[in-house]
Structures are given as structure tokens and as C-alpha cells.
Short mmCIF file of C-alpha atoms in Angstrom, two decimals:
data_model
loop_
_atom_site.label_atom_id
_atom_site.label_comp_id
_atom_site.label_asym_id
_atom_site.label_seq_id
_atom_site.Cartn_x
_atom_site.Cartn_y
_atom_site.Cartn_z
CA MET A 1281 -3.41 -127.09 174.18
CA THR A 1282 -6.85 -126.99 175.79
CA THR A 1283 -8.47 -130.42 176.08
CA ARG A 1284 -12.04 -131.11 175.01
CA SER A 1285 -13.20 -131.37 178.61
CA GLU A 1286 -11.55 -128.03 179.34
CA SER A 1287 -13.20 -126.57 176.25
CA ARG A 1288 -16.65 -127.55 177.49
CA SER A 1289 -15.83 -126.07 180.90
CA HIS A 1290 -14.63 -122.81 179.38
CA GLN A 1291 -17.66 -122.57 177.13
CA SER A 1292 -20.10 -122.99 180.00
CA ARG A 1293 -18.16 -120.33 181.86
CA ASN A 1294 -18.85 -117.81 179.12
CA GLU A 1295 -22.62 -118.29 179.34
CA PRO A 1296 -24.21 -115.93 181.90
CA GLU A 1297 -26.62 -117.65 184.27
CA PRO A 1298 -30.28 -116.67 183.95
CA MET A 1299 -31.26 -113.88 186.32
CA ARG A 1300 -34.37 -114.07 188.43
CA GLU A 1301 -37.13 -111.67 187.47
CA SER A 1302 -37.45 -108.43 189.39
CA SER A 1303 -39.77 -105.46 188.97
CA THR A 1304 -37.61 -103.09 191.01
CA PRO A 1305 -33.93 -102.46 190.18
CA ARG A 1306 -31.71 -103.90 192.88
CA TRP A 1307 -28.55 -101.92 192.27
CA SER A 1308 -27.78 -98.30 191.48
CA ALA A 1309 -24.96 -97.74 189.02
CA VAL A 1310 -22.76 -94.87 187.86
CA VAL A 1311 -21.05 -94.99 184.46
CA VAL A 1312 -17.67 -93.27 184.32
CA GLY A 1313 -16.71 -92.32 180.77
CA LEU A 1314 -18.95 -91.73 177.75
CA GLY A 1315 -16.99 -93.22 174.87
CA ARG A 1316 -18.57 -95.98 172.81
CA ALA A 1317 -18.37 -98.52 175.63
CA GLY A 1318 -19.74 -96.04 178.15
CA ARG A 1319 -22.69 -95.16 175.94
CA ALA A 1320 -23.41 -98.84 175.39
CA ARG A 1321 -23.37 -99.34 179.16
CA VAL A 1322 -25.80 -96.46 179.67
CA ARG A 1323 -28.23 -97.90 177.10
CA GLU A 1324 -28.23 -101.34 178.69
CA ILE A 1325 -28.55 -100.07 182.25
CA GLU A 1326 -31.47 -97.83 181.30
CA SER A 1327 -33.33 -100.85 179.91
CA SER A 1328 -32.28 -103.23 182.70
CA GLU A 1329 -34.61 -104.56 185.39
CA GLN A 1330 -31.63 -105.26 187.66
CA PHE A 1331 -29.90 -101.86 187.58
CA ARG A 1332 -30.84 -98.21 187.91
CA LEU A 1333 -28.64 -95.53 186.35
CA THR A 1334 -27.99 -92.89 189.00
CA GLY A 1335 -25.38 -90.82 187.19
CA VAL A 1336 -22.76 -90.41 184.50
CA VAL A 1337 -19.28 -88.94 184.90
CA SER A 1338 -17.88 -87.58 181.66
CA ARG A 1339 -15.48 -84.95 180.45
CA ARG A 1340 -17.19 -85.11 177.02
CA GLU A 1341 -20.63 -84.10 178.27
CA SER A 1342 -20.93 -82.16 181.49
CA SER A 1343 -23.45 -83.87 183.74
CA GLY A 1344 -22.57 -82.02 186.92
CA LEU A 1345 -21.42 -85.25 188.58
CA THR A 1346 -17.75 -85.68 189.43
CA PHE A 1347 -15.93 -88.93 190.06
CA GLU A 1348 -15.30 -87.86 193.65
CA ALA A 1349 -18.98 -87.13 194.23
CA ALA A 1350 -20.01 -90.46 192.73
CA LEU A 1351 -17.68 -92.31 195.10
CA ALA A 1352 -18.81 -90.29 198.11
CA ASP A 1353 -22.50 -91.07 197.54
CA ARG A 1354 -23.13 -94.29 199.44
CA THR A 1355 -26.36 -94.92 197.54
CA ASN A 1356 -24.27 -95.76 194.45
CA ASP A 1357 -23.70 -99.51 194.56
CA VAL A 1358 -21.68 -100.05 191.40
CA ILE A 1359 -19.10 -97.99 189.52
CA LEU A 1360 -18.63 -98.95 185.87
CA VAL A 1361 -15.27 -97.67 184.60
CA CYS A 1362 -15.39 -96.98 180.85
CA THR A 1363 -12.58 -94.43 180.49
CA GLU A 1364 -9.30 -94.70 178.57
CA ASN A 1365 -7.14 -97.70 179.46
CA ALA A 1366 -4.43 -95.62 181.15
CA LEU A 1367 -6.97 -94.36 183.71
CA HIS A 1368 -8.49 -97.73 184.66
CA GLY A 1369 -6.09 -98.78 187.40
CA GLU A 1370 -6.32 -95.61 189.47
CA GLN A 1371 -10.08 -95.29 189.09
CA VAL A 1372 -10.69 -98.93 190.02
CA ARG A 1373 -8.49 -98.61 193.10
CA ARG A 1374 -10.25 -95.44 194.26
CA ALA A 1375 -13.67 -97.00 193.74
CA LEU A 1376 -12.74 -100.12 195.70
CA ASN A 1377 -11.28 -98.03 198.51
CA ALA A 1378 -14.53 -96.06 198.62
CA GLY A 1379 -16.42 -99.29 199.25
CA ARG A 1380 -18.00 -99.61 195.81
CA GLN A 1381 -18.51 -102.69 193.67
CA VAL A 1382 -16.60 -102.23 190.41
CA ALA A 1383 -16.89 -103.29 186.79
CA VAL A 1384 -14.27 -102.12 184.32
CA GLU A 1385 -13.82 -102.38 180.57
CA PHE A 1386 -10.72 -104.29 179.50
CA PRO A 1387 -7.89 -104.04 180.26
CA LEU A 1388 -8.06 -103.87 184.05
CA CYS A 1389 -4.92 -101.72 183.96
CA LEU A 1390 -1.63 -101.46 182.09
CA ASP A 1391 0.55 -103.24 184.65
CA PRO A 1392 0.17 -106.92 185.64
CA GLY A 1393 1.63 -106.21 189.07
CA GLU A 1394 -0.93 -103.49 189.70
CA ALA A 1395 -3.68 -105.84 188.50
CA LYS A 1396 -2.74 -108.42 191.15
CA LEU A 1397 -2.89 -105.72 193.81
CA LEU A 1398 -6.32 -104.59 192.62
CA PHE A 1399 -7.71 -108.12 192.81
CA ALA A 1400 -6.15 -108.51 196.26
CA LEU A 1401 -7.77 -105.23 197.34
CA ALA A 1402 -11.17 -106.41 196.12
CA ASP A 1403 -10.73 -109.72 197.96
CA GLU A 1404 -9.67 -107.94 201.15
CA LYS A 1405 -12.73 -105.71 201.06
CA ARG A 1406 -15.00 -108.52 199.86
CA GLN A 1407 -16.13 -106.48 196.91
CA VAL A 1408 -16.77 -107.40 193.30
CA LEU A 1409 -14.15 -106.54 190.69
CA HIS A 1410 -15.43 -107.57 187.28
CA VAL A 1411 -13.39 -107.11 184.11
CA GLU A 1412 -15.41 -106.99 180.90
CA HIS A 1413 -14.38 -109.27 178.04
CA ILE A 1414 -17.39 -109.38 175.74
CA GLU A 1415 -15.26 -110.86 172.94
CA LEU A 1416 -15.61 -114.20 174.72
CA LEU A 1417 -19.43 -113.94 174.67
CA THR A 1418 -19.78 -113.67 170.89
CA ALA A 1419 -21.36 -116.36 168.72
CA SER A 1420 -18.24 -116.31 166.55
CA HIS A 1421 -15.98 -117.13 169.50
CA ARG A 1422 -18.20 -120.01 170.58
CA ALA A 1423 -18.11 -121.32 167.02
CA LEU A 1424 -14.33 -120.93 166.91
CA ARG A 1425 -13.88 -123.03 170.04
CA GLU A 1426 -16.24 -125.68 168.69
CA GLN A 1427 -14.66 -125.93 165.25
CA LEU A 1428 -11.10 -125.96 166.56
CA ARG A 1429 -11.79 -129.45 167.90
CA ALA A 1430 -11.86 -130.77 164.34
CA ILE A 1431 -8.29 -129.74 163.49
CA GLY A 1432 -6.60 -131.65 166.32
CA GLU A 1433 -3.61 -130.38 168.24
CA LEU A 1434 -2.45 -126.93 167.20
CA ARG A 1435 0.78 -126.76 165.22
CA GLY A 1436 0.78 -123.04 164.55
CA GLY A 1437 -1.26 -120.17 163.30
CA GLU A 1438 -1.86 -116.47 162.99
CA LEU A 1439 -4.42 -113.88 164.03
CA ARG A 1440 -4.40 -110.50 162.32
CA PHE A 1441 -6.53 -107.53 163.37
CA GLN A 1442 -6.83 -104.24 161.52
CA GLY A 1443 -8.85 -101.10 162.02
CA GLY A 1444 -8.89 -97.34 161.69
CA ALA A 1445 -6.75 -95.02 163.77
CA ASP A 1446 -9.90 -93.84 165.56
CA GLY A 1447 -12.83 -95.80 166.92
CA TRP A 1448 -13.41 -97.42 170.30
CA ILE A 1449 -10.20 -95.90 171.66
CA ALA A 1450 -10.62 -92.14 171.49
CA ASP A 1451 -6.98 -91.44 172.35
CA LEU A 1452 -4.51 -94.13 171.22
CA ALA A 1453 -1.84 -92.63 173.49
CA ARG A 1454 -4.07 -93.32 176.49
CA GLY A 1455 -4.92 -96.77 175.18
CA GLY A 1456 -1.50 -98.09 176.09
CA PHE A 1457 0.89 -100.20 174.02
CA PRO A 1458 -0.99 -102.08 171.24
CA SER A 1459 -0.74 -105.38 173.12
CA PHE A 1460 -2.87 -103.74 175.84
CA SER A 1461 -5.32 -101.86 173.61
CA GLY A 1462 -5.69 -105.06 171.54
CA ILE A 1463 -5.81 -107.41 174.52
CA ALA A 1464 -9.23 -108.71 173.44
CA ARG A 1465 -7.50 -110.74 170.71
CA LEU A 1466 -5.02 -112.06 173.28
CA HIS A 1467 -7.91 -113.25 175.44
CA VAL A 1468 -9.50 -114.98 172.45
CA LEU A 1469 -6.26 -116.88 171.83
CA TRP A 1470 -5.76 -117.71 175.52
CA ASP A 1471 -9.34 -118.96 175.86
CA ALA A 1472 -8.97 -121.11 172.74
CA PHE A 1473 -5.47 -122.54 173.26
CA GLY A 1474 -4.62 -122.07 176.93
CA PRO A 1475 -1.77 -120.14 178.56
CA LEU A 1476 0.58 -118.24 176.24
CA SER A 1477 3.98 -116.61 176.44
CA ALA A 1478 5.62 -113.98 174.23
CA ARG A 1479 8.76 -114.85 172.27
CA SER A 1480 9.23 -111.67 170.23
CA ALA A 1481 7.45 -108.42 169.40
CA THR A 1482 7.92 -105.44 167.10
CA LEU A 1483 6.24 -102.07 166.68
CA GLN A 1484 6.23 -99.88 163.57
CA ASN A 1485 4.97 -96.32 163.79
CA PHE A 1486 3.64 -94.48 160.73
CA ASP A 1487 2.41 -90.97 160.16
CA ASP A 1488 -1.16 -92.27 160.07
CA GLY A 1489 -1.02 -95.14 162.55
CA LEU A 1490 0.97 -98.17 163.66
CA ARG A 1491 1.57 -101.88 163.19
CA PHE A 1492 2.34 -104.28 166.04
CA GLU A 1493 3.32 -107.92 165.67
CA ALA A 1494 4.19 -110.57 168.26
CA GLU A 1495 5.16 -114.21 168.23
CA LEU A 1496 3.29 -116.13 170.93
CA VAL A 1497 3.94 -119.66 172.11
CA THR A 1498 1.47 -122.12 173.66
CA GLU A 1499 2.39 -124.44 176.51
CA ARG A 1500 2.77 -127.25 173.96
CA GLY A 1501 5.20 -125.21 171.87
CA ALA A 1502 2.96 -124.13 168.98
CA THR A 1503 3.68 -120.66 167.60
CA ILE A 1504 0.96 -118.10 166.89
CA THR A 1505 1.70 -114.82 165.11
CA TRP A 1506 -0.52 -112.01 166.38
CA SER A 1507 -0.66 -108.60 164.70
CA GLU A 1508 -2.56 -105.36 165.24
CA GLU A 1509 -2.59 -102.66 162.58
CA ARG A 1510 -4.30 -99.30 162.88
CA ARG A 1511 -4.10 -96.83 160.02
CA ALA A 1512 -6.24 -93.92 158.91
CA GLY A 1513 -9.10 -95.19 156.76
CA LEU A 1514 -8.28 -98.87 157.29
CA SER A 1515 -11.43 -100.99 157.42
CA ARG A 1516 -12.02 -103.01 160.57
CA GLY A 1517 -11.47 -106.75 160.29
CA LYS A 1518 -10.07 -109.85 161.94
CA HIS A 1519 -8.51 -112.73 160.05
CA PHE A 1520 -7.01 -115.95 161.34
CA ARG A 1521 -5.54 -119.25 160.20
CA PHE A 1522 -4.85 -122.13 162.59
CA GLU A 1523 -3.15 -125.33 161.48
CA GLY A 1524 -3.59 -128.50 163.52
CA THR A 1525 -2.53 -132.13 163.24
CA ASP A 1526 -5.85 -132.98 161.54
CA GLY A 1527 -6.61 -129.92 159.46
CA VAL A 1528 -6.72 -126.16 159.05
CA LEU A 1529 -9.31 -123.62 160.20
CA THR A 1530 -9.48 -120.10 158.77
CA SER A 1531 -11.70 -117.11 159.39
CA ASP A 1532 -13.30 -117.78 155.98
CA ASP A 1533 -14.28 -121.26 157.16
CA LEU A 1534 -15.88 -120.16 160.39
CA GLU A 1535 -19.57 -120.96 160.19
CA ALA A 1536 -20.85 -118.22 162.45
CA GLU A 1537 -21.97 -114.66 161.99
CA SER A 1538 -21.35 -111.73 164.26
CA HIS A 1539 -23.59 -111.47 167.30
CA THR A 1540 -27.06 -110.67 166.00
CA GLY A 1541 -30.48 -110.92 167.60
CA GLY A 1542 -31.24 -111.43 171.24
CA PRO A 1543 -29.53 -109.49 174.04
CA SER A 1544 -26.54 -107.35 173.13
CA LEU A 1545 -23.08 -108.37 174.29
CA PHE A 1546 -23.09 -105.58 176.87
CA ALA A 1547 -26.48 -106.79 178.12
CA LEU A 1548 -25.05 -110.29 178.54
CA ASP A 1549 -22.08 -108.85 180.42
CA LEU A 1550 -24.44 -106.87 182.63
CA GLU A 1551 -26.15 -110.14 183.56
CA ILE A 1552 -22.77 -111.54 184.57
CA ILE A 1553 -22.14 -108.46 186.74
CA ALA A 1554 -25.56 -108.92 188.37
CA GLY A 1555 -24.70 -112.53 189.07
CA ARG A 1556 -21.46 -111.53 190.76
CA LEU A 1557 -23.34 -108.99 192.88
CA GLU A 1558 -25.73 -111.75 193.92
CA GLY A 1559 -22.82 -113.80 195.19
CA GLN A 1560 -21.85 -115.95 192.23
CA PRO A 1561 -18.09 -116.64 192.21
CA GLU A 1562 -15.67 -115.74 189.46
CA ALA A 1563 -15.70 -118.18 186.56
CA PRO A 1564 -13.02 -120.88 186.92
CA GLY A 1565 -9.71 -119.70 185.49
CA GLU A 1566 -10.97 -116.18 184.76
CA ARG A 1567 -8.58 -114.34 187.05
CA GLU A 1568 -5.63 -116.44 185.86
CA ARG A 1569 -6.49 -115.60 182.23
CA ILE A 1570 -6.84 -111.88 182.97
CA LEU A 1571 -3.53 -111.70 184.85
CA GLY A 1572 -1.76 -113.97 182.37
CA ALA A 1573 -2.88 -111.93 179.38
CA LEU A 1574 -1.70 -108.73 181.07
CA ARG A 1575 1.69 -110.35 181.72
CA VAL A 1576 2.00 -111.34 178.05
CA ALA A 1577 0.94 -107.84 176.96
CA ALA A 1578 3.62 -106.31 179.20
CA ASP A 1579 6.23 -108.77 177.90
CA CYS A 1580 5.35 -107.78 174.33
CA GLN A 1581 5.96 -104.14 175.16
CA THR A 1582 9.34 -104.99 176.69
CA LEU A 1583 10.34 -107.22 173.75
CA ALA A 1584 9.44 -104.42 171.33
CA GLY A 1585 11.83 -102.13 173.19
CA VAL A 1586 9.18 -99.65 174.24
CA PRO A 1587 9.58 -98.41 177.84
CA GLU A 1588 6.62 -98.17 180.18
CA GLU A 1589 5.27 -94.64 180.57
#
């Protein structure tokens, strides 16, 4: 289980450092993909003092700019990959090989081995590879980490997510196995309780959606049940219950509202990207969490008996 000192370290990691003021954008950026995340990126870049939007690549809305042309234009500093999960790995690799700095929506890709190679490629070329995880920037996640201290060492718990069959992921088939498309919840658990492993996993398919459930284990042996359910018309929601040696914490107890007021979560993430471009290092433990969560997601798919595509 994460210690209190580690908790403070992790929390400071999730706070973007203040950016110095600038009247002229320093970096030109191309957004690839115009789903909900892509549109949010466009809005924030257009209002940013650090970035200038130089193009959008989208199959939804023809802009005349292709991915190949965006990579070939050396005036484009940053490529922001906001396409379906199954496309991330290839597009990130091509952007890095073209000499571009890269930011990508989670997950980095659908294969932990490929993810290691992508980080190694970025290191070799001395380029930024930033993976977005705005779920760790929310007020509710900060409150969760703070209030977990009061319940002592974790004994066990559950985290259940539900939502409609459509939404942020336009094509569920391209979103990958549910442990990948729902990897934001896995990162929340990893950030709160430390490294995890998968003990079991199941997948149920329905005419109008699916239900995934996995049993995760912390390094100290506590068991957490994690489930993802997506059905037509199902309202979006996240519920949890964590039992510790000194008490219980539930989603109903959490004394924090969703992120409201101030910069949006994507604006905060854009500040982190700007910091990386200015030379700030990765946050401590960030790469290990990203690679570890991808490994657990892949293990869940294997345990559920679903072959990789």
C-alpha cells in the first residue's frame, strides 16, 4: 500500500507547474482525431498562450490535411494523437520517427511490449512522449487520495464504472478490450494503492453492450474488484467502496465534487505538455505506472480468454 510520504509525492506530481507568461505561442500543434477528446484539445489549444493550432487531421471532418502531410511539415512541433485506441501505437511511432514531439490520449497503445518500445524510441530520439491521464488531475481524485489516509491499510474494495454503449469511444471495437478502454480507472487504483496485478477476469457480451470484471491484487495482498459495464441507455457513473484497517470509504462519502471552475482538465494537461517541452522531466513513477497498468490490462484480457487482435 502507498505510504503517506509516497502519497504526498504522488499528489505533487499531479499538479502541473506554473508556466511562465508568453505573448507569442512557442509551439505549433496538430490535433489528430476529432472525437470528444480531440475537440477538447482543439478548444484548449486555440485559447492557449503557449500553443498555436496549425492543423487538424480528421476522417469525420475533411480539413484537407493528412497525417502524412502533418508529419512532413517541419514547422509542426507537436502531434496530439486523439484517435481510437487501436490506432495510437502506430501513429505515435510514426510521429516520433518523423522527429515530432508527441502527446497521446490514454492508452498509449494496446500492447505493453509495444509501449516499452515507444518510450525507448522517444528516449533514443530525445523527444517528448506524453500520455494523457486527466483522471489523476481531478479534484475528486485528490480528495480520494487524501481521505484514504483515514481508513488505514487497505483490506479490500471495489470500483464499479458504468456508462452508455456510445460516448467518448466512438467505436468500441477500436477501443480495445475493456481493461484498455477503461484503463483510466486502473490508473486511479494504481495511483491510490500502488502496483497491482490481475488474478482473474471475465467478460460478458450482450446485444446492447458488455460487462467486464477483474479481481486485482495489491502488493500487500488486498483484493480489489474492478468492473466496467457499458449498455445502451445506461447512465454514466463510478462507484467505489474501500475497506481499511481503520474504516471504510465509499463514493457517497467522498467530500469532493467533479472538477468545476478554473482551468479545464485538458488545459491542465496542456500545461504539463508545455512543461515537458520546456525540459521538465517525467513525473517520478509515471512511466512505471503507465507500463504497469498496460501490463495488467493485457493480463486481464488473457485471463478472460479473449485473444489479442
